[in-house]
GROMACS .gro file of C-alpha atoms in nm:
model
  347
    1UNK     CA    1 -28.886   7.956   0.205
    2UNK     CA    2 -28.643   8.139   0.448
    3UNK     CA    3 -28.314   8.207   0.482
    4UNK     CA    4 -28.233   7.964   0.706
    5UNK     CA    5 -28.184   7.760   0.373
    6UNK     CA    6 -27.817   7.961   0.315
    7UNK     CA    7 -27.733   7.731   0.651
    8UNK     CA    8 -27.643   7.461   0.414
    9UNK     CA    9 -27.406   7.622   0.212
   10UNK     CA   10 -27.146   7.601   0.510
   11UNK     CA   11 -27.088   7.288   0.437
   12UNK     CA   12 -27.019   7.366   0.034
   13UNK     CA   13 -26.777   7.624   0.059
   14UNK     CA   14 -26.475   7.654   0.280
   15UNK     CA   15 -26.528   8.064   0.354
   16UNK     CA   16 -26.906   8.024   0.453
   17UNK     CA   17 -26.777   7.779   0.747
   18UNK     CA   18 -26.734   7.985   1.064
   19UNK     CA   19 -26.992   8.213   1.200
   20UNK     CA   20 -26.871   8.572   1.141
   21UNK     CA   21 -26.792   8.776   1.443
   22UNK     CA   22 -27.003   9.035   1.613
   23UNK     CA   23 -26.876   9.413   1.691
   24UNK     CA   24 -26.947   9.356   2.121
   25UNK     CA   25 -27.052   9.727   2.084
   26UNK     CA   26 -27.340   9.562   1.878
   27UNK     CA   27 -27.642   9.643   2.125
   28UNK     CA   28 -27.557  10.056   2.178
   29UNK     CA   29 -27.448  10.062   1.787
   30UNK     CA   30 -27.876   9.965   1.748
   31UNK     CA   31 -27.957  10.164   1.977
   32UNK     CA   32 -27.718  10.505   1.834
   33UNK     CA   33 -27.904  10.355   1.539
   34UNK     CA   34 -28.237  10.297   1.559
   35UNK     CA   35 -28.243  10.735   1.738
   36UNK     CA   36 -28.125  10.893   1.423
   37UNK     CA   37 -28.325  10.674   1.073
   38UNK     CA   38 -28.590  10.705   1.336
   39UNK     CA   39 -28.518  11.124   1.422
   40UNK     CA   40 -28.405  11.177   1.083
   41UNK     CA   41 -28.742  11.050   0.924
   42UNK     CA   42 -28.667  10.784   0.739
   43UNK     CA   43 -28.845  10.500   1.071
   44UNK     CA   44 -29.195  10.681   1.186
   45UNK     CA   45 -29.378  10.530   1.387
   46UNK     CA   46 -29.400  10.150   1.538
   47UNK     CA   47 -29.039  10.041   1.426
   48UNK     CA   48 -29.169   9.691   1.444
   49UNK     CA   49 -29.448   9.834   1.142
   50UNK     CA   50 -29.170   9.761   0.836
   51UNK     CA   51 -28.962   9.561   0.687
   52UNK     CA   52 -28.745   9.877   0.714
   53UNK     CA   53 -28.838   9.941   1.071
   54UNK     CA   54 -28.740   9.543   1.127
   55UNK     CA   55 -28.429   9.521   0.957
   56UNK     CA   56 -28.157   9.601   1.239
   57UNK     CA   57 -27.886   9.684   0.948
   58UNK     CA   58 -27.659   9.767   1.263
   59UNK     CA   59 -27.616   9.399   1.279
   60UNK     CA   60 -27.509   9.366   0.979
   61UNK     CA   61 -27.251   9.654   1.010
   62UNK     CA   62 -27.159   9.418   1.304
   63UNK     CA   63 -27.054   9.097   1.153
   64UNK     CA   64 -26.931   9.271   0.811
   65UNK     CA   65 -26.666   9.487   1.093
   66UNK     CA   66 -26.640   9.334   1.419
   67UNK     CA   67 -26.289   9.513   1.520
   68UNK     CA   68 -26.355   9.893   1.348
   69UNK     CA   69 -26.399  10.145   1.486
   70UNK     CA   70 -26.725  10.234   1.701
   71UNK     CA   71 -26.843  10.582   1.496
   72UNK     CA   72 -26.707  10.425   1.205
   73UNK     CA   73 -26.913  10.112   1.239
   74UNK     CA   74 -27.207  10.340   1.297
   75UNK     CA   75 -27.165  10.505   0.939
   76UNK     CA   76 -27.147  10.283   0.762
   77UNK     CA   77 -27.461  10.142   0.986
   78UNK     CA   78 -27.627  10.457   0.870
   79UNK     CA   79 -27.557  10.418   0.546
   80UNK     CA   80 -27.680  10.053   0.497
   81UNK     CA   81 -28.066  10.193   0.685
   82UNK     CA   82 -28.060  10.466   0.392
   83UNK     CA   83 -27.961  10.247   0.100
   84UNK     CA   84 -28.239  10.029   0.229
   85UNK     CA   85 -28.450  10.318   0.310
   86UNK     CA   86 -28.409  10.384  -0.084
   87UNK     CA   87 -28.476  10.030  -0.174
   88UNK     CA   88 -28.841  10.066  -0.029
   89UNK     CA   89 -28.904  10.360  -0.192
   90UNK     CA   90 -28.826  10.187  -0.532
   91UNK     CA   91 -29.033   9.931  -0.464
   92UNK     CA   92 -29.374  10.077  -0.381
   93UNK     CA   93 -29.542  10.304  -0.645
   94UNK     CA   94 -29.539  10.512  -0.851
   95UNK     CA   95 -29.216  10.414  -0.842
   96UNK     CA   96 -29.170  10.064  -0.864
   97UNK     CA   97 -29.316  10.041  -1.258
   98UNK     CA   98 -29.224  10.369  -1.403
   99UNK     CA   99 -28.841  10.471  -1.463
  100UNK     CA  100 -28.903  10.781  -1.536
  101UNK     CA  101 -28.988  10.845  -1.220
  102UNK     CA  102 -28.690  10.700  -1.008
  103UNK     CA  103 -28.485  10.881  -1.228
  104UNK     CA  104 -28.644  11.222  -1.155
  105UNK     CA  105 -28.606  11.123  -0.761
  106UNK     CA  106 -28.232  10.975  -0.842
  107UNK     CA  107 -28.154  11.354  -1.039
  108UNK     CA  108 -28.232  11.522  -0.650
  109UNK     CA  109 -28.055  11.270  -0.488
  110UNK     CA  110 -27.742  11.368  -0.702
  111UNK     CA  111 -27.799  11.712  -0.739
  112UNK     CA  112 -27.779  11.749  -0.334
  113UNK     CA  113 -27.425  11.517  -0.320
  114UNK     CA  114 -27.265  11.747  -0.539
  115UNK     CA  115 -27.411  12.072  -0.424
  116UNK     CA  116 -27.372  12.007  -0.071
  117UNK     CA  117 -27.670  12.066   0.007
  118UNK     CA  118 -28.112  11.926   0.011
  119UNK     CA  119 -28.388  12.158  -0.116
  120UNK     CA  120 -28.608  12.322   0.126
  121UNK     CA  121 -28.878  12.065   0.223
  122UNK     CA  122 -28.701  11.778   0.085
  123UNK     CA  123 -28.765  11.416   0.193
  124UNK     CA  124 -28.540  11.238   0.490
  125UNK     CA  125 -28.410  11.039   0.181
  126UNK     CA  126 -28.231  11.374   0.049
  127UNK     CA  127 -28.139  11.518   0.345
  128UNK     CA  128 -28.037  11.228   0.492
  129UNK     CA  129 -27.766  11.151   0.209
  130UNK     CA  130 -27.670  11.445   0.256
  131UNK     CA  131 -27.584  11.452   0.595
  132UNK     CA  132 -27.412  11.052   0.569
  133UNK     CA  133 -27.225  11.174   0.217
  134UNK     CA  134 -27.060  11.534   0.354
  135UNK     CA  135 -26.917  11.311   0.697
  136UNK     CA  136 -26.795  11.004   0.367
  137UNK     CA  137 -26.605  11.225   0.102
  138UNK     CA  138 -26.423  11.427   0.320
  139UNK     CA  139 -26.254  11.159   0.423
  140UNK     CA  140 -26.178  11.081   0.010
  141UNK     CA  141 -25.982  11.121  -0.224
  142UNK     CA  142 -26.145  11.272  -0.522
  143UNK     CA  143 -26.091  10.888  -0.760
  144UNK     CA  144 -26.251  10.752  -0.466
  145UNK     CA  145 -26.575  10.948  -0.517
  146UNK     CA  146 -26.552  10.952  -0.851
  147UNK     CA  147 -26.573  10.581  -0.817
  148UNK     CA  148 -26.873  10.590  -0.555
  149UNK     CA  149 -27.071  10.885  -0.804
  150UNK     CA  150 -27.022  10.630  -1.099
  151UNK     CA  151 -27.197  10.311  -0.856
  152UNK     CA  152 -27.497  10.542  -0.771
  153UNK     CA  153 -27.527  10.652  -1.114
  154UNK     CA  154 -27.502  10.235  -1.200
  155UNK     CA  155 -27.765  10.185  -0.914
  156UNK     CA  156 -27.974  10.442  -1.107
  157UNK     CA  157 -27.955  10.303  -1.371
  158UNK     CA  158 -28.004   9.897  -1.281
  159UNK     CA  159 -28.309  10.029  -1.102
  160UNK     CA  160 -28.483  10.232  -1.352
  161UNK     CA  161 -28.447   9.898  -1.563
  162UNK     CA  162 -28.602   9.713  -1.313
  163UNK     CA  163 -28.894   9.977  -1.257
  164UNK     CA  164 -28.962   9.878  -1.657
  165UNK     CA  165 -28.930   9.543  -1.683
  166UNK     CA  166 -29.190   9.576  -1.356
  167UNK     CA  167 -29.454   9.750  -1.598
  168UNK     CA  168 -29.413   9.497  -1.884
  169UNK     CA  169 -29.422   9.219  -1.675
  170UNK     CA  170 -29.085   9.075  -1.821
  171UNK     CA  171 -28.863   8.882  -1.659
  172UNK     CA  172 -28.501   8.844  -1.727
  173UNK     CA  173 -28.334   8.586  -1.844
  174UNK     CA  174 -28.054   8.411  -1.566
  175UNK     CA  175 -27.804   8.587  -1.742
  176UNK     CA  176 -27.893   8.924  -1.767
  177UNK     CA  177 -27.984   8.908  -1.466
  178UNK     CA  178 -27.649   8.911  -1.270
  179UNK     CA  179 -27.571   9.199  -1.431
  180UNK     CA  180 -27.872   9.383  -1.368
  181UNK     CA  181 -27.892   9.273  -1.017
  182UNK     CA  182 -27.597   9.358  -0.937
  183UNK     CA  183 -27.651   9.757  -0.960
  184UNK     CA  184 -27.956   9.744  -0.831
  185UNK     CA  185 -27.830   9.596  -0.548
  186UNK     CA  186 -27.646   9.940  -0.399
  187UNK     CA  187 -27.327   9.905  -0.565
  188UNK     CA  188 -27.183  10.126  -0.342
  189UNK     CA  189 -27.220  10.005  -0.037
  190UNK     CA  190 -26.895   9.836  -0.169
  191UNK     CA  191 -26.727  10.116  -0.176
  192UNK     CA  192 -26.734  10.206   0.228
  193UNK     CA  193 -26.551   9.930   0.319
  194UNK     CA  194 -26.250  10.249   0.233
  195UNK     CA  195 -26.397  10.494   0.420
  196UNK     CA  196 -26.455  10.257   0.742
  197UNK     CA  197 -26.099  10.046   0.697
  198UNK     CA  198 -25.916  10.484   0.645
  199UNK     CA  199 -25.803  10.374   0.335
  200UNK     CA  200 -25.747  10.391  -0.003
  201UNK     CA  201 -25.751  10.077  -0.248
  202UNK     CA  202 -25.493  10.132  -0.533
  203UNK     CA  203 -25.770  10.322  -0.836
  204UNK     CA  204 -25.520  10.087  -1.100
  205UNK     CA  205 -25.617   9.754  -0.894
  206UNK     CA  206 -25.969   9.797  -0.887
  207UNK     CA  207 -26.002   9.795  -1.247
  208UNK     CA  208 -25.794   9.460  -1.253
  209UNK     CA  209 -25.962   9.067  -1.342
  210UNK     CA  210 -25.882   8.939  -1.048
  211UNK     CA  211 -26.032   9.223  -0.843
  212UNK     CA  212 -26.343   9.335  -1.102
  213UNK     CA  213 -26.442   8.871  -1.017
  214UNK     CA  214 -26.317   8.916  -0.602
  215UNK     CA  215 -26.542   9.248  -0.574
  216UNK     CA  216 -26.859   9.209  -0.840
  217UNK     CA  217 -26.815   8.792  -0.692
  218UNK     CA  218 -26.911   8.946  -0.357
  219UNK     CA  219 -27.146   9.149  -0.471
  220UNK     CA  220 -27.334   8.863  -0.664
  221UNK     CA  221 -27.280   8.578  -0.379
  222UNK     CA  222 -27.474   8.899  -0.115
  223UNK     CA  223 -27.788   8.957  -0.374
  224UNK     CA  224 -27.836   8.617  -0.418
  225UNK     CA  225 -27.891   8.518  -0.109
  226UNK     CA  226 -28.054   8.803  -0.038
  227UNK     CA  227 -28.335   8.604  -0.306
  228UNK     CA  228 -28.313   8.344  -0.130
  229UNK     CA  229 -28.439   8.470   0.181
  230UNK     CA  230 -28.674   8.771   0.032
  231UNK     CA  231 -28.812   8.608  -0.241
  232UNK     CA  232 -29.174   8.412  -0.065
  233UNK     CA  233 -29.262   8.895   0.002
  234UNK     CA  234 -29.146   8.968  -0.369
  235UNK     CA  235 -29.341   8.655  -0.468
  236UNK     CA  236 -29.673   8.811  -0.323
  237UNK     CA  237 -29.608   9.132  -0.438
  238UNK     CA  238 -29.512   8.925  -0.796
  239UNK     CA  239 -29.185   9.088  -0.843
  240UNK     CA  240 -29.024   8.904  -1.061
  241UNK     CA  241 -28.631   9.087  -0.977
  242UNK     CA  242 -28.540   8.783  -0.780
  243UNK     CA  243 -28.331   8.526  -0.911
  244UNK     CA  244 -28.528   8.209  -0.713
  245UNK     CA  245 -28.824   8.302  -0.982
  246UNK     CA  246 -28.563   8.380  -1.249
  247UNK     CA  247 -28.457   7.980  -1.242
  248UNK     CA  248 -28.849   7.910  -1.181
  249UNK     CA  249 -28.938   8.056  -1.493
  250UNK     CA  250 -28.654   7.939  -1.676
  251UNK     CA  251 -28.623   7.562  -1.545
  252UNK     CA  252 -29.028   7.572  -1.554
  253UNK     CA  253 -28.951   7.457  -1.183
  254UNK     CA  254 -29.108   7.441  -0.840
  255UNK     CA  255 -28.952   7.759  -0.542
  256UNK     CA  256 -28.720   7.502  -0.348
  257UNK     CA  257 -28.587   7.338  -0.646
  258UNK     CA  258 -28.531   7.696  -0.862
  259UNK     CA  259 -28.383   7.780  -0.462
  260UNK     CA  260 -28.152   7.461  -0.476
  261UNK     CA  261 -28.061   7.646  -0.811
  262UNK     CA  262 -27.987   7.975  -0.655
  263UNK     CA  263 -27.759   7.821  -0.421
  264UNK     CA  264 -27.534   7.601  -0.688
  265UNK     CA  265 -27.507   7.930  -0.839
  266UNK     CA  266 -27.358   8.089  -0.537
  267UNK     CA  267 -27.112   7.808  -0.454
  268UNK     CA  268 -27.010   7.824  -0.859
  269UNK     CA  269 -26.922   8.208  -0.803
  270UNK     CA  270 -26.774   8.156  -0.489
  271UNK     CA  271 -26.479   7.907  -0.640
  272UNK     CA  272 -26.425   8.216  -0.877
  273UNK     CA  273 -26.412   8.447  -0.588
  274UNK     CA  274 -26.180   8.216  -0.438
  275UNK     CA  275 -25.938   8.124  -0.688
  276UNK     CA  276 -25.934   8.538  -0.778
  277UNK     CA  277 -25.796   8.594  -0.427
  278UNK     CA  278 -25.496   8.283  -0.486
  279UNK     CA  279 -25.383   8.486  -0.758
  280UNK     CA  280 -25.422   8.794  -0.663
  281UNK     CA  281 -25.056   8.853  -0.492
  282UNK     CA  282 -24.870   8.792  -0.825
  283UNK     CA  283 -25.161   9.073  -0.988
  284UNK     CA  284 -24.990   9.347  -0.666
  285UNK     CA  285 -24.753   9.209  -0.800
  286UNK     CA  286 -24.748   9.289  -1.176
  287UNK     CA  287 -24.870   9.604  -1.076
  288UNK     CA  288 -24.609   9.770  -0.853
  289UNK     CA  289 -24.842   9.809  -0.576
  290UNK     CA  290 -24.620   9.959  -0.306
  291UNK     CA  291 -24.608   9.715  -0.010
  292UNK     CA  292 -24.832   9.988   0.227
  293UNK     CA  293 -25.057   9.958  -0.097
  294UNK     CA  294 -25.109   9.565  -0.099
  295UNK     CA  295 -25.181   9.564   0.259
  296UNK     CA  296 -25.439   9.813   0.140
  297UNK     CA  297 -25.585   9.584  -0.039
  298UNK     CA  298 -25.552   9.268   0.135
  299UNK     CA  299 -25.738   9.459   0.423
  300UNK     CA  300 -26.022   9.510   0.223
  301UNK     CA  301 -26.031   9.158   0.022
  302UNK     CA  302 -26.051   9.014   0.381
  303UNK     CA  303 -26.398   9.228   0.437
  304UNK     CA  304 -26.591   9.189   0.128
  305UNK     CA  305 -26.451   8.740   0.210
  306UNK     CA  306 -26.630   8.809   0.517
  307UNK     CA  307 -26.933   8.947   0.399
  308UNK     CA  308 -27.080   8.687   0.220
  309UNK     CA  309 -27.107   8.505   0.582
  310UNK     CA  310 -27.197   8.822   0.799
  311UNK     CA  311 -27.484   8.918   0.549
  312UNK     CA  312 -27.557   8.568   0.590
  313UNK     CA  313 -27.642   8.574   0.960
  314UNK     CA  314 -27.780   8.869   0.939
  315UNK     CA  315 -28.061   8.759   0.753
  316UNK     CA  316 -28.135   8.434   0.975
  317UNK     CA  317 -28.168   8.698   1.275
  318UNK     CA  318 -28.310   8.969   1.038
  319UNK     CA  319 -28.692   9.054   1.046
  320UNK     CA  320 -28.713   9.218   0.779
  321UNK     CA  321 -28.823   8.932   0.517
  322UNK     CA  322 -29.065   8.756   0.751
  323UNK     CA  323 -29.352   8.762   0.502
  324UNK     CA  324 -29.636   8.698   0.816
  325UNK     CA  325 -29.535   9.004   1.044
  326UNK     CA  326 -29.716   9.249   0.864
  327UNK     CA  327 -30.020   8.955   0.789
  328UNK     CA  328 -29.950   8.868   1.156
  329UNK     CA  329 -29.999   9.263   1.225
  330UNK     CA  330 -30.264   9.335   1.023
  331UNK     CA  331 -30.458   9.007   1.173
  332UNK     CA  332 -30.443   9.077   1.534
  333UNK     CA  333 -30.411   9.478   1.519
  334UNK     CA  334 -30.084   9.372   1.738
  335UNK     CA  335 -29.702   9.420   1.625
  336UNK     CA  336 -29.497   9.052   1.714
  337UNK     CA  337 -29.214   9.120   1.954
  338UNK     CA  338 -28.894   9.341   1.832
  339UNK     CA  339 -28.639   9.121   1.805
  340UNK     CA  340 -28.365   9.348   2.077
  341UNK     CA  341 -28.610   9.263   2.310
  342UNK     CA  342 -28.504   8.875   2.216
  343UNK     CA  343 -28.192   8.815   2.470
  344UNK     CA  344 -28.011   8.552   2.262
  345UNK     CA  345 -27.946   8.796   1.975
  346UNK     CA  346 -27.743   9.043   2.206
  347UNK     CA  347 -27.398   8.998   2.126
   0.00000   0.00000   0.00000
């Protein structure tokens, strides 16, 4: 099972029908982000030796923001790299099965953000977070910073709950899984659309039912799509925090049928998102947003709507979920060729 299953959705959902565009400077962007990640210690040794090194997150950033200022796309790509590095840390022992360890790590991270500096000898996750937050937060207002921090704390809560489930062997039910997965899938990343575009969303719009459906629905679709791509890797380590695994447990079916059920849920969720977008202008009228606020909301909504297809396209070209790569490397003593050496990946 791999990300190619997701391509069947392009015939079922209009918003996924058109391939995502690519930023014209995606290639040099990759060199910049790779140099930064290696220089900061997030990626060590052979970049093909880990899912993080094979991820090519700058290509996801370049697809989500194909026309944005390159420096701002670079910033988003660095945040993506950091978030996936954190995800990999949380998925490994001792944090994978310890809510206490998750909270302790997050306490260090949040303290560093609030103080504006990392502790002496802090790990790269902490030092790079301070760097990224300093560059990003200075551009944004207090409400945006508060929202971002709340999403960081939600992420901590979700990851701690996942750790408890792993330790106890508990598989969440589908209804519970949706909210848990959304919290554990770095919800703060969606707040970064605003600093990349250089805008700030009207705070009262963020809590409206239509905007919540839009933002949470897109987050769900991205997370569930990722679950299909990562299922083989997560199944190998017996991690049930994957919607395919949840469906298999709930319905007593095999992985292929579980994946089909996930695809159906993605279609249903995108229908809800598109209905929310349809009535969004009426919501903005009711909230009496100014023309500038309405334009900002429309800009952000367009990015959010384009993100699921950008993510699918990235999944099909990224090596992050190549479950055989590490096994091949271990058996042969060689690494598979890096994705950035393949000419067909050039923008």
